[in-house]
XYZ file of C-alpha atoms in Angstrom:
737
model
C 24.134 9.267 -44.902
C 21.467 10.552 -43.925
C 18.370 8.651 -42.113
C 16.136 6.729 -44.296
C 12.688 5.380 -43.156
C 12.596 1.116 -44.650
C 11.028 -2.296 -44.509
C 13.269 -5.206 -43.506
C 11.905 -6.385 -47.705
C 13.286 -2.676 -49.113
C 16.330 -2.387 -47.018
C 18.440 -5.032 -49.077
C 19.653 -3.897 -52.424
C 19.090 -0.062 -51.722
C 21.404 2.479 -52.214
C 23.251 4.607 -49.521
C 25.234 7.616 -50.403
C 27.322 9.798 -48.279
C 28.174 12.413 -50.992
C 31.649 11.214 -52.148
C 30.259 7.129 -52.517
C 27.114 5.125 -52.940
C 27.217 1.762 -50.963
C 24.469 -1.370 -52.129
C 23.053 -2.819 -48.664
C 23.562 -6.616 -49.732
C 23.562 -8.397 -46.458
C 22.731 -8.006 -42.473
C 25.255 -9.596 -40.298
C 25.231 -10.203 -36.566
C 29.467 -10.223 -35.769
C 30.767 -12.560 -33.337
C 31.187 -9.555 -30.772
C 27.448 -8.808 -30.462
C 25.482 -10.968 -27.834
C 23.291 -13.472 -28.561
C 19.656 -13.397 -29.963
C 17.859 -12.731 -26.672
C 13.653 -12.213 -27.171
C 13.329 -15.954 -27.104
C 15.136 -16.319 -23.756
C 12.546 -18.220 -21.312
C 12.444 -15.402 -18.330
C 9.600 -13.606 -16.954
C 10.878 -10.715 -17.553
C 12.183 -11.386 -21.083
C 8.523 -13.264 -21.726
C 6.791 -9.606 -21.302
C 8.759 -8.040 -23.402
C 8.827 -10.561 -26.146
C 4.839 -10.622 -25.797
C 4.612 -6.805 -26.193
C 6.812 -6.561 -28.957
C 4.871 -9.565 -31.149
C 1.545 -7.520 -29.605
C 2.801 -4.689 -31.224
C 3.997 -5.803 -34.724
C 0.520 -7.894 -34.726
C -1.515 -4.556 -34.258
C 0.871 -2.872 -36.862
C -0.471 -5.952 -39.309
C -4.422 -5.844 -38.274
C -4.924 -2.296 -37.381
C -2.303 0.522 -37.840
C 1.326 0.302 -38.863
C 4.366 0.828 -36.977
C 7.428 2.563 -36.852
C 10.237 0.855 -35.071
C 12.310 3.462 -34.262
C 16.214 3.753 -35.528
C 18.704 0.867 -36.274
C 22.227 1.824 -36.617
C 24.623 0.285 -38.556
C 27.978 0.134 -40.796
C 28.255 -0.722 -44.117
C 31.580 -1.442 -45.791
C 32.326 -1.333 -49.511
C 30.807 -4.852 -50.318
C 27.911 -3.673 -48.921
C 27.630 -5.933 -45.638
C 25.914 -4.260 -42.967
C 26.819 -4.505 -39.369
C 24.286 -2.985 -36.538
C 25.496 -1.769 -34.013
C 22.155 -1.246 -32.543
C 18.803 -3.280 -33.350
C 20.127 -6.441 -33.400
C 17.139 -7.957 -31.238
C 14.798 -6.338 -33.711
C 16.529 -7.100 -37.159
C 16.215 -10.854 -35.862
C 12.656 -10.702 -35.157
C 11.773 -9.268 -37.902
C 14.251 -11.735 -40.033
C 12.289 -15.177 -38.486
C 8.562 -12.753 -39.038
C 9.678 -12.496 -42.652
C 10.780 -16.067 -43.245
C 7.279 -17.782 -41.352
C 5.172 -15.180 -42.954
C 7.025 -16.309 -46.356
C 6.647 -20.112 -45.710
C 2.437 -19.920 -44.420
C 2.186 -18.421 -47.151
C 3.626 -20.541 -50.060
C 5.892 -17.273 -51.644
C 8.141 -18.193 -53.820
C 12.130 -18.469 -53.374
C 12.495 -15.283 -55.905
C 10.337 -13.485 -53.385
C 11.921 -14.213 -50.635
C 15.592 -14.481 -51.263
C 16.630 -11.787 -49.475
C 16.189 -13.814 -46.183
C 19.539 -15.509 -46.818
C 20.907 -12.139 -46.630
C 20.671 -12.388 -43.280
C 22.826 -14.228 -40.602
C 24.385 -14.416 -37.340
C 28.250 -14.949 -36.591
C 28.284 -15.540 -33.302
C 28.976 -18.830 -33.645
C 29.017 -21.691 -36.201
C 26.145 -22.994 -35.037
C 24.195 -19.847 -35.472
C 25.370 -19.075 -38.614
C 24.625 -22.110 -40.397
C 20.757 -22.498 -38.516
C 20.145 -19.183 -40.488
C 21.132 -20.756 -43.648
C 19.305 -24.178 -43.300
C 15.861 -22.186 -41.569
C 15.685 -20.337 -45.395
C 15.997 -23.449 -47.085
C 13.423 -25.371 -44.811
C 9.643 -25.386 -45.831
C 7.588 -26.710 -42.733
C 4.150 -28.437 -42.520
C 2.843 -26.120 -39.804
C 1.016 -29.191 -38.665
C 2.664 -29.137 -35.288
C 4.606 -27.206 -33.164
C 6.857 -25.194 -35.210
C 10.165 -25.674 -32.967
C 9.964 -29.450 -32.960
C 9.515 -29.903 -36.519
C 12.576 -28.027 -37.199
C 14.278 -29.948 -34.292
C 13.612 -33.510 -35.703
C 15.091 -32.281 -39.278
C 18.163 -33.736 -40.519
C 19.991 -30.955 -41.049
C 19.876 -30.004 -36.898
C 21.944 -31.376 -34.293
C 21.155 -32.255 -31.253
C 24.023 -29.538 -29.563
C 22.166 -26.946 -31.597
C 19.749 -27.023 -28.748
C 22.374 -25.933 -26.195
C 23.323 -22.312 -28.727
C 21.361 -19.587 -26.858
C 20.521 -18.142 -30.077
C 19.030 -21.183 -31.478
C 17.429 -21.724 -28.611
C 16.191 -18.460 -28.642
C 15.243 -18.251 -32.445
C 13.050 -21.352 -31.957
C 11.161 -20.545 -28.894
C 10.512 -16.957 -30.620
C 9.263 -18.832 -33.981
C 6.197 -20.640 -31.833
C 5.197 -17.281 -30.394
C 5.066 -15.808 -33.612
C 2.904 -18.823 -34.743
C 0.492 -18.660 -31.876
C 0.116 -14.841 -32.443
C -0.081 -15.114 -36.458
C -1.405 -18.001 -37.406
C -5.055 -16.414 -37.795
C -3.843 -13.725 -39.783
C -4.314 -14.444 -43.774
C -2.961 -11.648 -45.265
C 0.188 -11.598 -43.025
C 2.585 -11.506 -46.358
C 0.513 -8.757 -48.380
C 0.729 -6.199 -44.560
C 4.803 -7.040 -44.685
C 5.035 -6.309 -48.296
C 2.541 -3.261 -48.119
C 4.992 -1.488 -45.088
C 2.909 -2.094 -42.177
C 6.284 -2.522 -40.052
C 9.030 -0.087 -40.814
C 12.186 1.527 -39.000
C 14.316 4.399 -39.399
C 18.301 3.254 -40.951
C 20.991 5.663 -40.191
C 24.566 3.915 -41.376
C 27.441 5.032 -40.169
C 30.359 4.932 -42.234
C 33.650 3.886 -41.502
C 33.706 4.298 -37.357
C 35.696 1.268 -36.854
C 33.856 -0.626 -35.000
C 35.888 -2.149 -32.686
C 35.240 -4.272 -29.494
C 35.519 -1.209 -27.320
C 32.872 0.795 -29.564
C 30.246 -2.395 -29.214
C 30.810 -2.131 -24.905
C 30.651 1.568 -25.050
C 27.420 2.145 -27.150
C 25.788 -0.393 -26.064
C 27.222 -2.230 -23.174
C 26.796 -5.960 -24.958
C 26.995 -8.909 -22.722
C 24.170 -8.162 -20.916
C 20.418 -7.941 -21.443
C 18.648 -4.591 -20.693
C 17.020 -3.735 -17.593
C 13.498 -3.769 -17.089
C 13.243 -0.162 -16.366
C 15.255 0.290 -19.763
C 12.396 -1.296 -21.404
C 10.196 0.504 -19.631
C 11.360 4.047 -20.576
C 11.864 3.224 -23.900
C 8.047 2.190 -23.864
C 7.168 5.079 -22.294
C 8.823 7.590 -24.770
C 7.033 5.506 -27.301
C 3.826 6.036 -25.448
C 4.195 9.909 -24.981
C 5.626 9.928 -28.339
C 2.743 8.884 -30.130
C 0.581 12.041 -28.551
C 2.907 14.836 -28.275
C 6.686 14.090 -29.573
C 7.934 17.490 -27.648
C 6.708 16.243 -24.515
C 8.450 13.052 -25.107
C 11.607 14.809 -25.426
C 10.915 16.742 -22.610
C 10.009 13.768 -20.028
C 13.115 11.676 -21.379
C 15.387 14.841 -20.603
C 14.329 14.754 -17.261
C 14.574 11.524 -16.693
C 18.147 11.323 -17.376
C 18.759 14.399 -15.594
C 16.873 16.062 -13.057
C 14.262 13.158 -11.970
C 17.775 10.919 -11.633
C 20.004 13.908 -10.044
C 17.071 14.345 -7.168
C 16.296 10.360 -6.665
C 20.244 9.763 -6.716
C 20.263 10.298 -3.084
C 17.748 7.353 -2.736
C 18.978 4.645 -4.600
C 19.770 1.317 -2.857
C 23.089 0.223 -2.421
C 23.086 -1.808 0.191
C 22.772 -5.149 -2.477
C 26.041 -4.191 -4.207
C 28.908 -1.690 -5.098
C 28.356 1.858 -5.342
C 28.296 1.494 -9.160
C 25.708 -1.211 -9.434
C 23.248 1.772 -7.190
C 20.615 2.876 -9.459
C 17.236 4.283 -9.167
C 15.398 2.572 -11.470
C 13.594 0.519 -8.883
C 12.616 3.890 -6.523
C 11.418 5.357 -9.952
C 8.975 2.557 -11.119
C 7.611 2.743 -7.062
C 7.110 6.360 -7.359
C 5.397 5.473 -10.867
C 2.744 2.904 -9.081
C 2.226 5.957 -6.521
C 1.406 8.143 -9.336
C -0.957 5.762 -11.569
C -2.480 4.562 -8.218
C -3.602 8.091 -7.503
C -4.735 8.233 -11.170
C -6.355 5.336 -10.772
C -8.310 6.776 -7.452
C -8.934 10.604 -9.238
C -10.723 8.406 -11.741
C -13.252 7.283 -9.555
C -12.017 3.635 -9.324
C -9.695 1.305 -7.452
C -6.323 -0.356 -7.873
C -8.028 -3.767 -6.635
C -7.630 -6.580 -9.116
C -6.101 -4.390 -11.771
C -2.848 -5.289 -13.164
C 0.189 -3.799 -11.188
C 2.595 -4.537 -14.066
C 4.083 -0.950 -15.126
C 3.693 -1.549 -18.636
C 0.193 -2.443 -18.576
C 0.259 0.977 -16.098
C 1.297 2.452 -19.426
C -1.017 1.326 -21.495
C -4.189 1.782 -19.312
C -3.000 5.633 -18.566
C -0.573 6.907 -20.978
C -1.798 5.623 -24.094
C -5.382 6.156 -26.251
C -7.527 9.309 -26.485
C -5.096 11.729 -26.528
C -6.257 14.460 -24.275
C -6.636 11.977 -21.799
C -2.517 10.902 -22.131
C -1.461 15.082 -22.087
C -3.362 15.513 -18.931
C -1.192 12.505 -17.020
C 1.885 13.358 -18.748
C 1.411 16.692 -17.152
C 0.340 15.317 -13.569
C 3.560 12.719 -13.858
C 5.961 15.385 -14.314
C 4.059 17.198 -11.962
C 4.091 14.936 -9.050
C 8.477 14.240 -10.074
C 8.889 18.256 -10.676
C 7.887 19.180 -7.459
C 10.030 17.562 -5.394
C 12.989 18.703 -7.240
C 13.892 21.504 -5.909
C 11.732 22.726 -2.807
C 13.216 27.020 -1.960
C 15.051 26.417 1.069
C 15.858 22.695 1.762
C 18.772 20.923 0.293
C 16.329 17.748 -0.546
C 12.742 16.130 0.522
C 14.411 14.656 3.394
C 15.276 17.853 4.785
C 11.877 19.436 4.068
C 10.144 17.150 5.472
C 11.995 16.705 8.644
C 11.094 20.194 8.999
C 7.626 19.394 9.246
C 6.889 15.862 10.395
C 8.192 14.838 14.054
C 7.724 11.579 16.183
C 6.899 13.721 19.354
C 5.064 17.353 19.881
C 6.863 19.994 18.242
C 5.711 23.956 16.808
C 5.156 23.926 13.471
C 5.352 19.922 12.943
C 2.507 17.390 12.699
C 3.052 13.921 14.556
C 4.002 11.162 12.258
C 3.491 7.078 14.268
C 6.797 5.661 15.310
C 6.586 3.179 13.692
C 6.809 4.500 9.850
C 9.382 7.032 8.746
C 9.693 10.719 8.724
C 10.526 10.483 5.521
C 7.624 9.368 3.699
C 8.680 10.183 0.295
C 11.807 7.676 0.589
C 9.460 5.113 2.703
C 7.122 5.192 -1.122
C 10.635 5.067 -3.171
C 11.216 2.059 -1.472
C 8.512 0.339 0.236
C 5.964 0.754 -2.209
C 5.552 -2.694 -3.718
C 6.992 -5.705 -2.416
C 9.979 -7.009 -4.790
C 7.953 -8.835 -7.476
C 6.062 -5.337 -7.781
C 2.507 -7.096 -7.765
C 1.970 -6.369 -3.627
C 1.065 -3.090 -2.753
C 2.694 -2.734 0.862
C 2.073 1.499 1.605
C -0.689 1.833 3.555
C -3.235 3.551 2.599
C -3.446 6.161 5.306
C 0.295 7.401 4.065
C -0.913 7.477 -0.056
C -3.264 9.882 1.495
C -0.605 11.792 3.871
C 1.682 11.586 0.880
C -0.754 12.907 -1.765
C -1.699 15.957 0.922
C 1.973 17.002 0.776
C 2.908 16.659 -3.065
C -0.643 18.528 -3.708
C 1.151 21.307 -1.299
C 4.323 21.079 -3.472
C 2.857 21.144 -6.611
C 0.532 24.262 -5.710
C 3.417 26.441 -3.961
C 2.400 29.596 -5.940
C -0.819 29.568 -4.446
C -0.737 28.307 -0.972
C 1.588 29.765 1.819
C 4.295 27.671 3.889
C 2.155 28.909 7.218
C -0.632 27.671 5.442
C 0.635 24.090 4.300
C 0.984 23.146 7.905
C -1.991 24.134 9.767
C -3.474 22.198 6.612
C -1.604 19.644 6.833
C -2.363 19.012 10.624
C -5.795 18.618 9.771
C -5.538 16.465 7.329
C -3.174 14.131 9.447
C -5.471 14.612 12.402
C -8.435 13.432 9.575
C -6.146 10.037 8.335
C -5.300 9.257 12.424
C -9.254 9.066 13.136
C -10.419 7.455 9.971
C -9.248 3.943 10.095
C -12.232 2.634 8.633
C -13.095 4.967 6.350
C -9.552 5.186 4.477
C -10.669 2.435 2.488
C -10.345 0.666 -1.283
C -12.198 -1.851 -1.425
C -14.196 -2.663 -4.731
C -17.070 -2.248 -2.602
C -16.030 0.470 -0.754
C -13.645 2.387 -2.173
C -13.640 5.976 -0.476
C -10.023 7.033 -1.687
C -11.809 9.237 -4.830
C -14.043 10.906 -2.142
C -10.932 11.318 0.123
C -8.191 12.746 -2.219
C -10.970 15.329 -3.483
C -11.555 16.307 0.065
C -7.591 16.314 0.637
C -7.412 19.005 -1.990
C -10.096 20.634 -0.786
C -8.426 21.265 2.526
C -4.635 21.995 1.203
C -5.275 24.448 -1.658
C -8.883 26.313 -0.245
C -8.239 25.281 3.849
C -11.819 24.257 3.890
C -14.037 20.987 4.437
C -15.677 20.458 0.925
C -19.350 19.579 2.396
C -20.460 18.658 -0.601
C -18.076 15.556 -1.251
C -20.082 12.839 0.577
C -18.237 9.137 1.971
C -15.089 10.911 2.055
C -13.448 11.072 5.970
C -15.093 10.036 9.171
C -18.099 12.360 10.140
C -17.130 13.070 13.469
C -13.585 14.103 12.916
C -14.956 16.538 9.575
C -17.264 17.963 12.114
C -14.592 18.509 14.605
C -12.101 20.096 12.161
C -14.707 22.513 11.165
C -14.991 23.477 14.588
C -11.479 23.652 15.824
C -11.363 25.982 12.683
C -13.999 28.230 13.298
C -12.549 28.142 16.864
C -9.171 29.637 16.329
C -9.794 32.107 13.748
C -11.657 33.793 17.067
C -9.089 32.386 19.802
C -5.610 32.430 17.158
C -4.046 32.422 21.403
C -5.036 29.211 21.799
C -3.712 27.058 18.880
C -0.692 26.106 20.804
C -2.660 24.619 23.346
C -4.892 23.303 20.414
C -2.107 21.465 19.041
C -0.487 20.384 22.124
C -3.937 18.317 22.824
C -4.099 17.191 19.285
C -0.704 15.720 19.033
C -1.002 13.388 22.727
C -0.908 10.358 22.046
C -3.780 9.684 23.772
C -6.172 11.678 21.395
C -4.125 11.056 17.928
C -5.710 14.370 16.759
C -9.429 14.338 17.956
C -10.084 16.353 21.138
C -13.634 16.043 21.509
C -13.133 14.135 24.452
C -11.310 17.024 26.172
C -13.798 19.841 24.254
C -13.006 22.948 22.334
C -14.480 24.368 25.439
C -11.442 23.290 27.816
C -8.322 23.576 25.770
C -6.932 25.288 28.616
C -6.883 21.943 30.307
C -4.294 20.998 27.727
C -1.525 21.051 29.901
C -3.571 19.398 32.865
C -4.632 16.280 30.474
C -0.870 15.833 29.880
C 0.063 15.879 33.240
C -2.795 13.237 34.114
C -1.857 10.856 31.633
C 1.797 11.301 33.338
C 0.154 9.127 35.856
C -0.504 5.272 36.369
C -3.075 4.307 33.584
C -4.787 2.078 36.461
C -5.287 4.986 38.796
C -6.512 7.365 35.656
C -8.957 4.536 35.535
C -10.201 4.050 39.003
C -10.123 8.338 39.744
C -12.686 8.731 36.528
C -15.074 5.867 38.243
C -14.821 7.751 41.350
C -17.014 10.446 39.330
C -19.251 8.172 37.129
C -19.778 4.659 35.433
C -17.524 6.530 31.997
C -18.326 3.533 30.130
C -19.649 3.728 26.830
C -22.787 1.171 25.407
C -21.364 -0.670 22.021
C -23.896 -1.038 19.179
C -24.793 -4.308 20.074
C -26.368 -3.251 23.274
C -24.229 -5.970 25.422
C -20.756 -5.325 24.991
C -19.321 -1.864 26.800
C -15.874 -0.684 26.989
C -13.527 0.746 29.610
C -10.380 1.781 30.181
C -7.427 -0.786 30.350
C -4.276 -0.894 32.538
C -2.426 -2.149 30.052
C -3.801 -1.514 26.365
C -4.278 1.918 25.018
C -6.692 0.665 21.962
C -9.121 0.982 24.773
C -8.578 4.501 25.723
C -8.726 4.816 22.196
C -11.903 3.503 21.942
C -12.799 5.714 25.029
C -11.605 8.783 23.558
C -12.726 9.243 20.200
C -15.818 9.373 18.945
C -17.514 6.252 17.349
C -21.194 4.368 17.133
C -21.159 3.766 21.269
C -23.459 4.924 23.548
C -22.344 7.605 25.939
C -19.322 10.041 24.891
C -20.632 12.863 26.268
C -21.100 10.891 29.867
C -17.393 9.994 29.604
C -16.263 13.187 28.110
C -18.415 15.296 31.350
C -16.427 12.758 33.842
C -12.694 13.266 32.841
C -13.668 17.214 32.212
C -14.787 16.919 35.926
C -11.356 14.940 36.763
C -9.530 17.446 34.971
C -11.237 20.716 36.938
C -9.623 18.734 40.243
C -6.445 19.811 39.724
C -3.512 22.237 38.035
C -1.354 18.604 37.836
C -1.773 15.305 38.915
C 0.586 12.944 40.590
C -0.033 9.135 40.987
C -0.146 10.460 44.998
C -3.025 12.529 44.302
C -4.658 10.069 41.967
C -4.492 7.276 44.706
C -5.921 9.972 47.404
C -8.687 10.365 45.339
C -9.662 6.632 45.175
C -9.048 6.135 48.622
C -11.678 9.100 49.570
C -14.265 7.604 47.368
C -13.526 4.104 48.921
C -13.960 5.580 52.442
C -17.014 7.544 51.714
C -18.704 4.300 50.013
C -18.070 2.028 53.576
C -18.945 4.748 55.926
C -22.162 5.209 54.557
C -22.711 1.187 53.820
C -23.247 2.273 50.241
C -22.581 -0.166 47.416
C -22.623 1.156 44.201
C -20.996 -1.205 41.395
C -18.684 1.832 40.700
C -17.154 0.671 44.421
C -16.308 -2.875 43.437
C -14.589 -1.988 39.912
C -12.274 0.624 42.052
C -12.063 -1.657 44.784
C -10.911 -4.520 43.649
C -8.501 -5.090 40.624
C -10.275 -8.255 39.272
C -12.899 -5.976 37.928
C -10.168 -4.179 36.226
C -10.174 -5.595 32.833
C -6.529 -5.487 31.559
C -6.945 -6.294 28.025
C -9.096 -4.448 25.527
C -10.848 -2.993 28.043
C -14.834 -5.040 27.264
C -17.033 -5.903 29.652
C -20.185 -7.647 28.818
C -23.687 -7.291 30.858
C -24.412 -10.763 30.351
C -27.610 -9.670 28.035
C -29.511 -8.871 31.007
C -30.244 -5.236 31.489
C -31.506 -2.997 34.030
C -29.177 -5.331 35.999
C -26.723 -2.615 37.124
C -24.759 -5.540 39.021
C -24.761 -8.032 36.357
C -21.713 -7.721 34.368
C -18.545 -9.709 33.331
C -15.084 -9.349 32.177
C -13.934 -10.003 28.753
C -10.549 -10.973 27.656
C -11.015 -10.192 24.169
C -12.027 -7.753 21.878
C -15.444 -8.729 20.861
C -16.500 -12.539 21.831
C -16.955 -14.468 25.028
C -14.159 -16.976 25.582
C -13.037 -19.423 28.748
C -11.198 -16.446 29.770
C -14.325 -14.738 30.761
C -15.446 -14.108 34.270
C -17.780 -12.726 36.439
C -15.568 -10.191 38.697
C -17.602 -11.351 42.386
C -16.801 -15.208 41.710
C -13.057 -14.380 40.804
C -12.058 -11.990 43.440
C -14.170 -14.282 45.909
C -12.390 -17.661 45.517
C -10.687 -17.691 41.807
C -8.905 -21.481 42.053
C -13.018 -22.750 42.128
C -14.002 -20.724 38.982
C -14.731 -22.702 36.019
C -13.579 -22.249 32.949
C -15.774 -24.224 31.117
C -18.724 -21.929 31.805
C -16.386 -18.937 30.701
C -15.922 -17.934 34.012
C -19.666 -17.843 35.130
C -19.585 -20.273 38.492
C -17.230 -21.519 41.115
C -17.742 -25.345 41.224
C -17.900 -27.305 44.391
C -18.258 -31.011 43.800
C -21.490 -31.400 42.380
C -22.825 -28.285 43.288
C -21.651 -24.820 41.796
C -22.434 -21.306 42.999
C -23.755 -18.147 40.278
C -24.258 -14.572 40.781
C -27.375 -12.649 40.597
C -28.531 -9.191 40.476
C -29.089 -9.334 44.423
C -28.066 -12.724 45.405
C -26.058 -15.652 44.815
C -27.450 -18.749 44.221
C -26.257 -22.787 45.142
C -27.377 -25.054 42.286
C -27.203 -28.249 41.727
C -24.662 -29.077 38.809
C -26.927 -31.507 37.251
C -30.499 -30.335 37.235
C -29.341 -26.620 38.142
C -32.018 -26.835 40.421
C -31.291 -24.007 43.386
C -30.354 -25.322 46.299
C -29.794 -22.346 48.646
C -30.046 -18.793 47.808
C -27.802 -16.201 49.528
C -29.730 -12.360 49.628
C -27.981 -9.581 49.203
C -29.022 -6.513 51.096
C -30.301 -3.588 48.746
C -31.696 -0.212 49.738
C -34.842 1.324 47.465
C -32.580 2.454 44.756
C -31.448 -1.387 43.778
C -27.769 -0.422 45.790
C -26.221 -2.744 47.861
C -26.202 -2.061 51.188
C -23.658 -4.710 52.278
C -20.316 -5.445 50.562
C -21.266 -8.545 48.315
C -17.339 -10.201 47.838
C -17.629 -10.073 51.866
C -20.817 -12.129 51.705
C -19.878 -14.208 48.976
C -17.058 -15.298 51.013
C -19.288 -16.071 53.960
C -21.061 -17.736 51.795
C -18.404 -20.361 50.377
C -17.694 -21.073 53.600
C -20.465 -22.102 54.816
C -20.952 -23.966 51.789
C -18.266 -26.254 51.958
C -18.049 -26.529 55.383
C -18.194 -30.262 56.568
C -21.787 -30.928 56.657
C -23.960 -34.077 56.720
C -26.589 -32.521 54.054
C -26.622 -30.263 51.933
C -28.209 -26.869 53.708
C -31.739 -25.865 51.423
C -33.679 -22.989 51.957
């Protein structure tokens, strides 16, 4: 027997022959062994399948005709066809043709073929189909409700899953096609067809149905997706469709198999469907960025993504098919490595190693596996894969897809540069609709990975400071290749994270010293730097200043990474001067440097603000390293310690007050006064003042001796403590100036 193209109307009474005998197909009967009709089930996945199928049928009616692929079935000697595959499509076509016939008031003779379709799955389904073919609805209300209201419809039929599904589908058909005036004419004109392959005398046993179609459980979401993907590709290139489907079934599945998630079931249930779809989502996001757009606000449904990227203009679809294939193919056979995991372990590490880049310990080294399992949440709607990981994975695949033009040695050096750019472009790596830098960033990644150079024509990509540094380091290493280990060691230090400008390319020989220094206590490093000079940086708002912190790494990151802050070069010079003092550092050495500074200040009776910072712990912020100058410029002693990153709070304090008498420090005044009954003490740049709580009138001041340069010549902490003793002494009247 031959494969032929038919419509649901003309297949009845069609003669089929296998060369020996001819059989006329008279009826189509869904056998008992078949599962229930499922396209009308109320379920999110089924709803989506139903909507898409009806949309395809609608497009076939109002636009271009459609062919629904193969229907397989056995025709017995009586002309009864039993479908082996195609039950769901045939049932929907039966319902659509019944609807069109009744909607267009077609004569009973012209639609008599409908009575030749039926169900044997159970008594109720069989008789429902018979009664439906005789029923003529009014179309004045909801179709399902009108059918249920008929005398021939027993109430318990609603419990039959096939009937309930048919009712849902009829309502959906009515919603979609009610405004189509020539529906019957289009159907009779062959707008919807399918290939029918008759299979003679196969012996359609229960075992055959189970083996051929896994009857009894619905198709998975991935099976629907795979069929839709094949249809999309076949529409532009049949050869490509066959090639892609073969790869999915063989090479790609073999490659993904090691990553299948068997945690929620048996080994037999562990499949690669979810992993495939998550990586497919990554590829589609890349296509979106390469098109100059952002996925933000767009549908993340994989079927919608198929429509966007794999339908439409043939040239675009073919280009995207090529991208899809290359993104999967590149992981299948990596020379000298047994798996993607082995390859990634060879070039990534949590600690500094020759020939590898640093990966944050919060992330997996196997970034490919991470993408397969964590790209989106269980619903598939919310992307969970950070943008910086998307960029890094893109860089790796850029190399894997171009191994014919990029050597392994070039790959790891270039990947290191990309990793440095990513780590130091936290704000720039953004795909907000109003600030989408990912298209430019991915172009820059290609430029670096494929050519080894930063493309200066690409604007608004990575952080400009880091771009400048990467170009500087590249030029330096071309002239001094022997310095590569020192540069890479500096880059990989956790305090630098790829940006070494704070040490400077001219001082890469201090790499070991830097590592030695930062093996010491942070508080001692902080104080040792302050003995050389005020290393802090002023933020753009002019009133907030960045210092180090004894407890939070983020403060050091802010200091050591070039930004819009003022004073980075000064911080660098102070750090380099400290590094120049010794080839290696210990806590004892730093303590000696600090003690010598304190002693020299006290011996000279000169107490610059740095003295107090180094001498008293209260002056050194332990949180984000933030100070405020109280918006009073040119007042070098008027700094308040902040405990938050950007704003004053009740935990803010003037450090002199806290150091002298923390018990009376007022949180209500944000640590700006010491309160004693109805009076309080506040700081001034060269004095302390006692004021009335209500009137704020100054009752008394305690001046601080300073030289002509405005530097204290007496320890103002000791002065303040004496003042407090005087204020709190039992006196008959407050002391006035």
